[in-house]
XYZ file of C-alpha atoms in Angstrom:
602
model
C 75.861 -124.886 62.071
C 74.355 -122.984 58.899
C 71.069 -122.675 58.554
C 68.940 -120.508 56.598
C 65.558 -119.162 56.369
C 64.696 -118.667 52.770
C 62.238 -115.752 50.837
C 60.203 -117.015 47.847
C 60.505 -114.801 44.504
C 57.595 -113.726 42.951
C 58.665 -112.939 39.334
C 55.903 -110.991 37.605
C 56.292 -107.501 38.237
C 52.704 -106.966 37.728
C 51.710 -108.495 41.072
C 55.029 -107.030 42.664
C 52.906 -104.341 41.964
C 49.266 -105.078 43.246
C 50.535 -107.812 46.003
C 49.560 -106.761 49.753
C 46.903 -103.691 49.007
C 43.655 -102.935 50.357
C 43.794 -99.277 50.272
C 42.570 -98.046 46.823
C 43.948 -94.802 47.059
C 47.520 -96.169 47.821
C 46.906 -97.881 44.213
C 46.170 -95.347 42.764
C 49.171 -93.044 43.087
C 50.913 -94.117 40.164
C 48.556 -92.724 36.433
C 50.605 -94.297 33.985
C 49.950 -97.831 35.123
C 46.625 -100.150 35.604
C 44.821 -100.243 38.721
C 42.539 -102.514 39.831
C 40.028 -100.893 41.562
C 38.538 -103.637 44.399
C 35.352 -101.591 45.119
C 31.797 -102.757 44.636
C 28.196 -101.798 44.975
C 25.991 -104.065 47.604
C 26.591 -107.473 47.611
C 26.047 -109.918 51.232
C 27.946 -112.563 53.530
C 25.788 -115.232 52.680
C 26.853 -118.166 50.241
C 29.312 -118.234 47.276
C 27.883 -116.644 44.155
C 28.729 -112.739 43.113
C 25.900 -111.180 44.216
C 26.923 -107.346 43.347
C 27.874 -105.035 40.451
C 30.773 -102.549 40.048
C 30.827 -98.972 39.431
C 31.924 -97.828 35.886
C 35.252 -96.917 37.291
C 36.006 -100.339 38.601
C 34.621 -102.177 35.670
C 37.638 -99.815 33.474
C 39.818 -100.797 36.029
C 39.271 -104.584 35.502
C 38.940 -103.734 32.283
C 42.390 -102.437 31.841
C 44.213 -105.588 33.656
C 42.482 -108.002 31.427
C 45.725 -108.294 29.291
C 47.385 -108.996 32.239
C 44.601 -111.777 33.723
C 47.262 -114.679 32.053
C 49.987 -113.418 34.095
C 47.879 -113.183 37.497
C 46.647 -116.989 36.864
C 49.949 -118.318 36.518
C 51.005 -116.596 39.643
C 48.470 -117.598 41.355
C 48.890 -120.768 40.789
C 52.201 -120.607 41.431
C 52.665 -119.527 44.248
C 49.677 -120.724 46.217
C 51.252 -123.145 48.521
C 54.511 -122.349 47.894
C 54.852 -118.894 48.689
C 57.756 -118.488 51.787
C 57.472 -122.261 52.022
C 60.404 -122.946 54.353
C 58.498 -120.885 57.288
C 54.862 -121.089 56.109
C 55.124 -124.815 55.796
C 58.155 -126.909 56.434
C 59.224 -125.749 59.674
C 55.230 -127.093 60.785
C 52.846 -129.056 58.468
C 56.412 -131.024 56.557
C 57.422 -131.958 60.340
C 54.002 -132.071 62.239
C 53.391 -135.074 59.169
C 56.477 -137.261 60.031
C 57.982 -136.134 56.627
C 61.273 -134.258 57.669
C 63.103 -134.243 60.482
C 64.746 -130.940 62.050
C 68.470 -130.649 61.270
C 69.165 -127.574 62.716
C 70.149 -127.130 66.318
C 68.722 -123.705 66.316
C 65.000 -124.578 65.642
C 65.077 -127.345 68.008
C 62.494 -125.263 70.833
C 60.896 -123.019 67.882
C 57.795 -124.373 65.586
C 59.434 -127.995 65.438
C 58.407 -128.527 68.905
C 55.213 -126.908 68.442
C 56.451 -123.045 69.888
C 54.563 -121.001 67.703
C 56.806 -118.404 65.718
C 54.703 -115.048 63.757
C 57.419 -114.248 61.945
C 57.284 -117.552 60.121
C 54.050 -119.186 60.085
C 52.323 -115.702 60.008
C 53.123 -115.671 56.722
C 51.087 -118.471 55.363
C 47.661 -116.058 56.450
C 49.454 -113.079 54.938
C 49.983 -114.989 51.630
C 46.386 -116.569 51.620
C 44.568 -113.068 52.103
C 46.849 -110.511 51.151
C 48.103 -111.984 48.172
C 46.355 -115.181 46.725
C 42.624 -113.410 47.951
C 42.870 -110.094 47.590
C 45.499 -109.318 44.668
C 44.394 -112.368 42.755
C 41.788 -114.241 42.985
C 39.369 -111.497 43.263
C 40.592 -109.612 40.575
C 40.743 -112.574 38.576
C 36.987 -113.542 39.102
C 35.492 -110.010 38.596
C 37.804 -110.229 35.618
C 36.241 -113.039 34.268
C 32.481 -112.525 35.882
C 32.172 -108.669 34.668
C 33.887 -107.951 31.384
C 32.543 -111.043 29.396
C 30.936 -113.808 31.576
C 30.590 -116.106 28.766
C 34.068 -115.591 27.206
C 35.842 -116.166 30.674
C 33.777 -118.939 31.272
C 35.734 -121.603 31.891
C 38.391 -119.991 33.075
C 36.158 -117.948 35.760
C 35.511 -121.732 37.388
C 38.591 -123.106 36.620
C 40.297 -120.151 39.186
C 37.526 -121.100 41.310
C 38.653 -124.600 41.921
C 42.213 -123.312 42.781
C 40.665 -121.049 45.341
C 38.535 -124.371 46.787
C 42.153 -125.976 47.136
C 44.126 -123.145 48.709
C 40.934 -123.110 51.316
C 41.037 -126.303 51.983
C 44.335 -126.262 52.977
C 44.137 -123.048 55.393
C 40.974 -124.077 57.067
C 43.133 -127.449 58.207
C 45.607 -125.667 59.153
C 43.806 -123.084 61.209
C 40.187 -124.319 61.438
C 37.917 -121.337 61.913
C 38.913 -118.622 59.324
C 37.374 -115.222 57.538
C 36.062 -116.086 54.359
C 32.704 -114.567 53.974
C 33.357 -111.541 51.413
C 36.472 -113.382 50.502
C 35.242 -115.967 48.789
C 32.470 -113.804 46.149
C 35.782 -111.488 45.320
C 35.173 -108.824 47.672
C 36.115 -107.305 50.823
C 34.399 -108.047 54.063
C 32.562 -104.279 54.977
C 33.686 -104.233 57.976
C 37.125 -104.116 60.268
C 36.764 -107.107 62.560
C 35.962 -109.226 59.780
C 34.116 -112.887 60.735
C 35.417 -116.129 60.825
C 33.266 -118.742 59.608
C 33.282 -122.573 61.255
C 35.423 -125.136 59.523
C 32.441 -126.844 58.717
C 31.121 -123.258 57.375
C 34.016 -123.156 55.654
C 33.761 -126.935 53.946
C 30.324 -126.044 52.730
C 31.633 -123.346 50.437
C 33.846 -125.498 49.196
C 31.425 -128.126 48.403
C 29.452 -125.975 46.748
C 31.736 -123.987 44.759
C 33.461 -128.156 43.299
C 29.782 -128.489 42.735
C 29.074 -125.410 40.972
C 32.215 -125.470 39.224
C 31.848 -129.010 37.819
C 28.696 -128.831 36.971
C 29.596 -125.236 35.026
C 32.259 -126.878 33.664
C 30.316 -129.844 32.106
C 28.029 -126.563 30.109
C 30.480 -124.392 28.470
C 28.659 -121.411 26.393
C 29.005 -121.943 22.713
C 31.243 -118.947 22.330
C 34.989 -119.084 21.635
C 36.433 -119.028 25.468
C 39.749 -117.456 27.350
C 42.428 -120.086 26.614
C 44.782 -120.143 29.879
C 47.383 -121.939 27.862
C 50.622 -121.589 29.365
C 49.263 -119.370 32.062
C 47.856 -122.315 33.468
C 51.019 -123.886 35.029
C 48.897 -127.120 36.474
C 46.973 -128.424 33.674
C 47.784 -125.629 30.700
C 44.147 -124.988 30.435
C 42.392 -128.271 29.378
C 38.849 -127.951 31.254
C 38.730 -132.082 31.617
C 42.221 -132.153 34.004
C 40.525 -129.460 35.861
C 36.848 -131.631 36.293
C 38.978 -134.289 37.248
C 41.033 -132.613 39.749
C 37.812 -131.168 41.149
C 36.216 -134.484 41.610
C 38.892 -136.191 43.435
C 39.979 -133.095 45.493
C 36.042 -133.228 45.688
C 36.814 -137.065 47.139
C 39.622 -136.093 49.289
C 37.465 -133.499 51.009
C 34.834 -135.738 51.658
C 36.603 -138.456 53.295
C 38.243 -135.827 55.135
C 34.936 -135.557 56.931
C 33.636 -138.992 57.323
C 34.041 -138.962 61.075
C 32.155 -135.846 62.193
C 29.524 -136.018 59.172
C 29.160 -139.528 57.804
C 26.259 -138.839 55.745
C 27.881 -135.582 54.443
C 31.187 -136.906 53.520
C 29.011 -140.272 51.869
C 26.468 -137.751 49.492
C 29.945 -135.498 48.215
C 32.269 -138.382 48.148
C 29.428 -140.439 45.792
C 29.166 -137.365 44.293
C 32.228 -137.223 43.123
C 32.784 -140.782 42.237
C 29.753 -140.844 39.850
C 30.584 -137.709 37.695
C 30.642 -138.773 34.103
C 34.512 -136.976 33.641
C 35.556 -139.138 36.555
C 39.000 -138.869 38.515
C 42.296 -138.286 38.259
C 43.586 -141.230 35.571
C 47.276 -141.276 35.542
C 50.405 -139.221 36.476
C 49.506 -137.221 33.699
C 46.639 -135.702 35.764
C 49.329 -135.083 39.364
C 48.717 -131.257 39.912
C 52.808 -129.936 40.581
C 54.889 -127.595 40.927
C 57.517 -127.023 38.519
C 60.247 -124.895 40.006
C 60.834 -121.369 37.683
C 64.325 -122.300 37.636
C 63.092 -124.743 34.795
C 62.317 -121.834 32.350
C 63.057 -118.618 33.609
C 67.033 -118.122 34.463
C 67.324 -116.781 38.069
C 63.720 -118.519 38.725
C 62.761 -120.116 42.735
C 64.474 -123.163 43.063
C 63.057 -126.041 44.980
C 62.763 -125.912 48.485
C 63.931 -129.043 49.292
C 67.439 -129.044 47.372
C 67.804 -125.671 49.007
C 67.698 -126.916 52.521
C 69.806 -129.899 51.534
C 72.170 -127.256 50.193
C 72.210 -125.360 53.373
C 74.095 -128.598 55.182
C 71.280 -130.490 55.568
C 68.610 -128.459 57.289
C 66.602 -131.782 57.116
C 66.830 -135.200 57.472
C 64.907 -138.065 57.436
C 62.553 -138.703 60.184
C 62.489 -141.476 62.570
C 58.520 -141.891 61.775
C 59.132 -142.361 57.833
C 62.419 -144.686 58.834
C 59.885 -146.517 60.488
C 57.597 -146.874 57.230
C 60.220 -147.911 55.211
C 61.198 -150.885 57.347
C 58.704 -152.034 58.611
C 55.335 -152.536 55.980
C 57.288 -156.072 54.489
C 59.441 -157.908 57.027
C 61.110 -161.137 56.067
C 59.594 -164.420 56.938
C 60.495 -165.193 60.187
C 61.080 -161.914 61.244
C 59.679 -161.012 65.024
C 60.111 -158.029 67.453
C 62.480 -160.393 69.358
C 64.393 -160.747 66.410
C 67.661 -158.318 66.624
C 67.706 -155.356 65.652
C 64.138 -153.745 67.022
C 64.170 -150.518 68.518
C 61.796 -149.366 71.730
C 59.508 -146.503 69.786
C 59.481 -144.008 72.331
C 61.977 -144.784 75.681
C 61.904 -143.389 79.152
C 65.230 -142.326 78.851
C 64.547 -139.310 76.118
C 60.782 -139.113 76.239
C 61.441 -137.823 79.963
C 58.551 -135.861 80.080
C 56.204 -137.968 79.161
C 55.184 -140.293 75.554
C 56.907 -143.436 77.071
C 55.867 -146.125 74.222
C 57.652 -149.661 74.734
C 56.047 -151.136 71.236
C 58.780 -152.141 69.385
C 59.614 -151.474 65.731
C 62.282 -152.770 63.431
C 65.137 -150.754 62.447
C 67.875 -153.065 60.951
C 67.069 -153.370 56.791
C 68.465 -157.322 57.684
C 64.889 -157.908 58.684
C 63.010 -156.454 55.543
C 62.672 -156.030 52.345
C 63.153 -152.308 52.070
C 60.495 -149.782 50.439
C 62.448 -149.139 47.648
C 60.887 -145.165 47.642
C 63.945 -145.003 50.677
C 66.853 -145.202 47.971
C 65.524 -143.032 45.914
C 64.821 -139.877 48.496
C 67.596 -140.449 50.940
C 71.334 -140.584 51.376
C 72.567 -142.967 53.926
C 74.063 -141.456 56.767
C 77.716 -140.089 55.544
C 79.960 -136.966 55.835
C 77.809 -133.749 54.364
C 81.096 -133.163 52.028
C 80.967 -136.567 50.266
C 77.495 -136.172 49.543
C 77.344 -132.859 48.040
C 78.840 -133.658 44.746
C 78.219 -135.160 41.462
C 78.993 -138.229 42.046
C 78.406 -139.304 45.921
C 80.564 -141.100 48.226
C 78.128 -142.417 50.300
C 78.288 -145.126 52.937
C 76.922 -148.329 53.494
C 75.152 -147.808 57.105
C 71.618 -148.268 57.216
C 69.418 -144.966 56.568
C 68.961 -143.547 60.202
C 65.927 -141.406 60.334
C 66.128 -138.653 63.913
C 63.594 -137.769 66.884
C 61.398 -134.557 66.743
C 63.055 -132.763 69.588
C 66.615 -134.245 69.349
C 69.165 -131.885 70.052
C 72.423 -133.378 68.993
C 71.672 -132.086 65.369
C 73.839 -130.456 62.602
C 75.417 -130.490 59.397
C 78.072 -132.879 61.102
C 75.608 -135.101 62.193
C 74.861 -136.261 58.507
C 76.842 -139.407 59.553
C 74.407 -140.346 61.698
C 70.751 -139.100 59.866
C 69.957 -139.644 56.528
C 69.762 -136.238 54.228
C 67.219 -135.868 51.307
C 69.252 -137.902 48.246
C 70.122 -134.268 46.339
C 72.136 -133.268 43.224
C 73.079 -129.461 43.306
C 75.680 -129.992 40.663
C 73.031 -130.457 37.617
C 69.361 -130.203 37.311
C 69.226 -133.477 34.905
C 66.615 -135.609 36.262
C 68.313 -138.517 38.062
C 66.017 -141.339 38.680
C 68.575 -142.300 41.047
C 69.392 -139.299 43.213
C 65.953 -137.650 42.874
C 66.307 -134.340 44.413
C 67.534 -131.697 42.526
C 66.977 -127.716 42.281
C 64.388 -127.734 39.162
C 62.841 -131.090 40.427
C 58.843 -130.452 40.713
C 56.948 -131.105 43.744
C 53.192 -132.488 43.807
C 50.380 -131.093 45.165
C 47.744 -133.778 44.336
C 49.141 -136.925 42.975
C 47.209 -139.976 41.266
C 48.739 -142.573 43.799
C 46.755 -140.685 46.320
C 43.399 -140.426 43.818
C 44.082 -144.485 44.021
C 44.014 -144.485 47.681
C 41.275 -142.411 48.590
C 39.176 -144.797 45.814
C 40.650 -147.647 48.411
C 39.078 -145.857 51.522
C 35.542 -145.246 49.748
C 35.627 -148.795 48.520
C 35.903 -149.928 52.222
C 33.447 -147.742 53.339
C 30.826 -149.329 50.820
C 30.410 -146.258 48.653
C 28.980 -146.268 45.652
C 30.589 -145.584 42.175
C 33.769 -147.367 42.735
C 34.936 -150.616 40.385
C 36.904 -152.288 42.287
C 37.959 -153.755 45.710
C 39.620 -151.888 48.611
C 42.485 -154.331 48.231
C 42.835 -153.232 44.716
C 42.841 -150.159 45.169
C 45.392 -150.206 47.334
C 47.883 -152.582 45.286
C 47.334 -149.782 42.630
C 48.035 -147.198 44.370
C 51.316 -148.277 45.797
C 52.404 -149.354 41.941
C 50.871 -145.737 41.271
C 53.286 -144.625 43.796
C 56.376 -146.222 42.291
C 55.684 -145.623 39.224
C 55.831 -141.855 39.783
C 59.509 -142.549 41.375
C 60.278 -144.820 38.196
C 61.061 -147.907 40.097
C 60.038 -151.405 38.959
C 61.446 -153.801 40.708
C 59.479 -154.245 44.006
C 57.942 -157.210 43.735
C 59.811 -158.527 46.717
C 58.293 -155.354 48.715
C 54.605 -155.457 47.452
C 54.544 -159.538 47.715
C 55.735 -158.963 51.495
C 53.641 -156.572 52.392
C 52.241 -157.115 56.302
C 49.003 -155.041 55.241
C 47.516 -158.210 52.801
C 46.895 -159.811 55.557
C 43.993 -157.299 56.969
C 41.943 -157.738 53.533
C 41.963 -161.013 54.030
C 41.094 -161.559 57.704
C 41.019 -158.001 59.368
C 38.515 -155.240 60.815
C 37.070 -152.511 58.133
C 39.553 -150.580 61.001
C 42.511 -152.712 60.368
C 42.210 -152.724 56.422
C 41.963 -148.805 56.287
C 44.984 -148.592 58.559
C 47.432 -150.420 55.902
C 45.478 -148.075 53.712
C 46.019 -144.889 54.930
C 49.767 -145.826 55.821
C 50.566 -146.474 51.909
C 48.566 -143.363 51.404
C 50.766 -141.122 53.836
C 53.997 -142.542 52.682
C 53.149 -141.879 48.750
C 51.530 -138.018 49.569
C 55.333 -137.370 50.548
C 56.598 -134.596 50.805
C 53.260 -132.637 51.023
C 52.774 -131.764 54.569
C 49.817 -130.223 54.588
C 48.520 -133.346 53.360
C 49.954 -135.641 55.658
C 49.651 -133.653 58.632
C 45.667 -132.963 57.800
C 45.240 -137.478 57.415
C 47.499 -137.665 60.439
C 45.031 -135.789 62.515
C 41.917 -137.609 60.915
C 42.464 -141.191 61.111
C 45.140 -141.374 63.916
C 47.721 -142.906 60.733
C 49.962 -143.822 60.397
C 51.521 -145.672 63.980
C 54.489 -144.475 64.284
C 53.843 -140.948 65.008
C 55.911 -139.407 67.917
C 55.547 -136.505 70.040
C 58.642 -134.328 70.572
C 61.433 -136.174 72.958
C 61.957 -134.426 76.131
C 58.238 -132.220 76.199
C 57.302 -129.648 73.134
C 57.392 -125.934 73.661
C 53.799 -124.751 73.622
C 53.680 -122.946 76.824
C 51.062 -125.529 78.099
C 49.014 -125.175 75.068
C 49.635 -128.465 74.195
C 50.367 -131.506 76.797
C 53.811 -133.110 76.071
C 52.044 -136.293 75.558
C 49.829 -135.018 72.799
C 50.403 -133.972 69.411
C 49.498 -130.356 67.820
C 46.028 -130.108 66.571
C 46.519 -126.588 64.177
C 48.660 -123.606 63.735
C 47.381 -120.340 66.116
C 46.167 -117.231 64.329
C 48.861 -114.772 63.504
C 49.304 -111.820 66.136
C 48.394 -109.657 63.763
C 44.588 -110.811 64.351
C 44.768 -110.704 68.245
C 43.247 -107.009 67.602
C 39.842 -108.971 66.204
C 37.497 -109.295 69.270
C 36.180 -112.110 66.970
C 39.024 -114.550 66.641
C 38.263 -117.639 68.010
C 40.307 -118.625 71.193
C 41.861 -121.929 70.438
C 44.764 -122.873 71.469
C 47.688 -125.300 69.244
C 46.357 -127.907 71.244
C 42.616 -128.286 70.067
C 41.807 -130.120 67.549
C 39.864 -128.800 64.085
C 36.116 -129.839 63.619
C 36.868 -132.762 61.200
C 39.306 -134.023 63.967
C 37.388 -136.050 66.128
C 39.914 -137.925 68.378
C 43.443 -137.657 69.753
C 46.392 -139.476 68.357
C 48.245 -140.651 71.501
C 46.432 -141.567 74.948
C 46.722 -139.549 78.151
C 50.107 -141.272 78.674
C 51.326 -140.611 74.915
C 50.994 -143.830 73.758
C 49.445 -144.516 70.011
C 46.051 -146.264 70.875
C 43.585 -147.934 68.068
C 41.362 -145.044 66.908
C 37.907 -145.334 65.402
C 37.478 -144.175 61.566
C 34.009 -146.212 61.264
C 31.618 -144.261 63.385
């Protein structure tokens, strides 16, 4: 079996230069080149704002990198999620979702199964502090804040934002995390730095969308920094940057509706009633475009590169699940052949028995068309991988978290991601490829999280919850390019709920279509998995995980442990894999491992 473990490229030479220092002397041993020069005068741990000055050798400093602040944002932005984004990210959040399936025999009892690995995820914490904190985003905001506040302007909140995103995502991932210091631009004074409370941590970023937005909305009458091209999400224009805010803003919110009702209610209105609004079409998605699009030799993406290493992943059983079973012809029932037991006794042997029953036969449904457009059915790796397939006519076969009869040759039994290696033409009919972009933030999901705030009676939406999320499942095809699923959306099981069901039952179908169009973003999906208990199908790993006891086999992981390179901090918090973040209120699975009807309306 082949399998790889792939190292993201970082192309600008002038962070190859600055990425990964603290030590101002070390950057200063070279005199014929810029250096930024991190130190400041005063300045506090408490709130968000730049509350110090620089010395006049720091301010030259910044001041000689200011040609270069273009090249830092577009890295930045770049490579903020992305960075190493096999082991920093697919190997957990892409699998702990539901989104990919392990294809490789040798990762079976590693991170899959919920065995924590430093040499892989340890590089997601690296990335966020070391490079994305440290190299960038503080020398992009002193930039911006102390050689011409008015000039950088815009783009001094603009990098904000980005910085509000990239913590969201590694305070789900981790919970607790140092950020005090961090987030002003500066370093934290002293050694064992402090970690601030996740729900520390979500007031910053309240406040800096707030402050940003607001900013935003009163831009000096000067002539400002244009990002341009720099600015590989929204090339600079300040109103794709207010809306982002507002719905990431939104996302945030509803994130923490259970633990803080009347928190998540004041930002989420917030949000909704800001005159710039949200995101408005696929035109507003935040991606990434792969560098192999304009730079020859550029990163490739991620997912065409594990296709191309055999298949290191598959479809999942969870997202097989999705696809068959949200519009099941009339007539169909779970004594109908060809329903499968979700979890048996035979491989869930040490415990996550589940006997509900869910179809696996596309006889018995009309078949989310999303499925032919990501996914090969199951056929010989050879007759797949080349420009014009010779696939088969089985059904797509999604695999168990924890299987271990896994491999390239096993291709003719699980489905691999539907990948063209031969050309990077954009297919609407194969759509993987190696300069195919990948979203971030899409505006099927901006639909969806209007459907949730609609059903929770919040004010400054227009129209139903029902609505909202017919729209965003069009939203959600529309992005693929398919239109003809009327047969799907007309046979949808969810209508139902809007019509007769619980608030509970209603935001279930929601947050379902919601999880199935955020695809392939696992840190997405794994953060809505944890917070509403969505969608069903979920499954802990066949045959126990390999946590060391962190974790009980009939549970599923809660957030990634701090790298060992913080065990030397007396203050790290002592969680384990196993407990859940603050926003996460209630487990997934029952003592037994069976999915049991959680409660999002508290």
């Amino acid at each position: 079996m082949k399998f790889n473990i792939y190292k993201s490229v970082a192309a600008c030479s002038l962070l190859a230069m600055l990425a990964g220092c603290h030590d101002f002397e070390e950057m200063n041993t070279n005199p014929y080149q810029p250096v930024y020069d991190p130190s400041i005068i005063g300045g506090t741990a408490d709130g968000i704002d730049i509350d110090y000055t620089v010395s006049d050798n720091a301010l030259e400093s910044l001041r000689a990198t200011e040609g270069s602040a273009g090249a830092t944002f577009s890295n930045f932005v770049y490579e903020g999620l992305y960075n190493d984004y096999q082991t920093a990210t697919n190997l957990t959040h892409d699998i702990y979702a539901g989104y990919w399936g392990n294809n490789v025999s040798g990762f079976v009892s590693n991170s899959p199964t919920y065995s924590y690995n430093d040499g892989w995820s340890a590089n997601r914490w690296k990335h966020f502090y070391d490079d994305r904190t440290v190299s960038e985003y503080s020398q992009l905001i002193k930039t911006f804040w102390f050689c011409d506040k008015e000039y950088y302007h815009t783009a001094f909140y603009i990098t904000r934002i980005y910085y509000a995103f990239l913590m969201s995502a590694q305070t789900d991932t981790y919970g607790d995390i140092p950020i005090k210091y961090y987030v002003k631009g500066a370093l934290p004074p002293e050694e064992n730095v402090e970690y601030s409370s996740q729900e520390e941590v979500y007031g910053m970023i309240f406040d800096i969308l707030d402050q940003a937005i607001t900013n935003l909305h009163d831009i000096p009458s000067v002539q400002q920094f244009d990002l341009g091209e720099d600015d590989l999400c929204y090339g600079g224009d300040v109103e794709s940057w207010i809306r982002f805010a507002n719905t990431l803003r939104l996302r945030l919110a509803l994130r923490v509706s259970n633990v803080n009702p009347s928190l998540a209610k004041q930002q989420g209105e917030a949000a909704l009633a800001d005159p710039s609004g949200l995101m408005q079409s696929q035109d507003d998605n935040m991606t990434l475009i792969p560098k192999r699009q304009y730079i020859t030799g550029g990163n490739e993406n991620i997912y065409a590169l594990l296709f191309s290493w055999t298949a290191n992943v598959v479809l999942p059983k969870e997202m097989e699940w999705a696809y068959k079973n949200q519009a099941l012809k009339p007539g169909v029932t779970t004594d109908t052949p060809g329903f499968e037991q979700k979890a048996p006794s035979n491989l869930y042997t040490a415990g996550g028995v589940d006997e509900t029953m869910f179809n696996a036969s596309e006889d018995n449904c009309y078949l989310d068309p999303r499925c032919n457009i990501l996914w090969f059915r199951p056929t010989e790796f050879d007759k797949l991988n080349q420009a014009v397939p010779e696939e088969s006519d089985k059904d797509f076969g999604g695999v168990r978290n924890g299987e271990t009869n896994i491999g390239g040759s096993y291709t003719t039994t699980y489905s691999p991601n539907r990948c063209n290696l031969q050309s990077d033409a954009m297919n609407p009919q194969i759509w993987w490829n190696l300069a195919r972009e990948i979203v971030w933030f899409g505006y099927s999901e901006s639909l969806f999280l209007r459907a949730e705030a609609a059903l929770r009676g919040w004010a400054g939406v227009t129209e139903t919850a029902e609505q909202y999320y017919l729209d965003g499942i069009r939203a959600s095809m529309d992005y693929y390019g398919i239109t003809n699923y009327s047969d799907y959306i007309n046979n949808l099981q969810g209508l139902e709920a809007f019509r007769s069901g619980t608030k509970e039952e209603q935001l279930e179908q929601i947050i379902t279509q919601k999880w199935i169009a955020v695809f392939p973003n696992g840190n997405e999906g794994w953060a809505e998995v944890r917070r509403t208990d969505y969608p069903r199908y979920m499954l802990v790993p066949q045959g126990g995980n390999n946590s060391n006891g962190e974790i009980p086999n009939t549970k599923l992981i809660k957030r990634v442990q701090y790298p060992d390179s913080e065990s030397r901090n007396p203050l790290k918090p002592t969680y384990t894999q196993g407990d859940k973040v603050w926003w996460d209120v209630a487990d997934t699975m029952d003592d037994n491992g069976k999915w049991h009807q959680p409660n999002n309306f508290r």
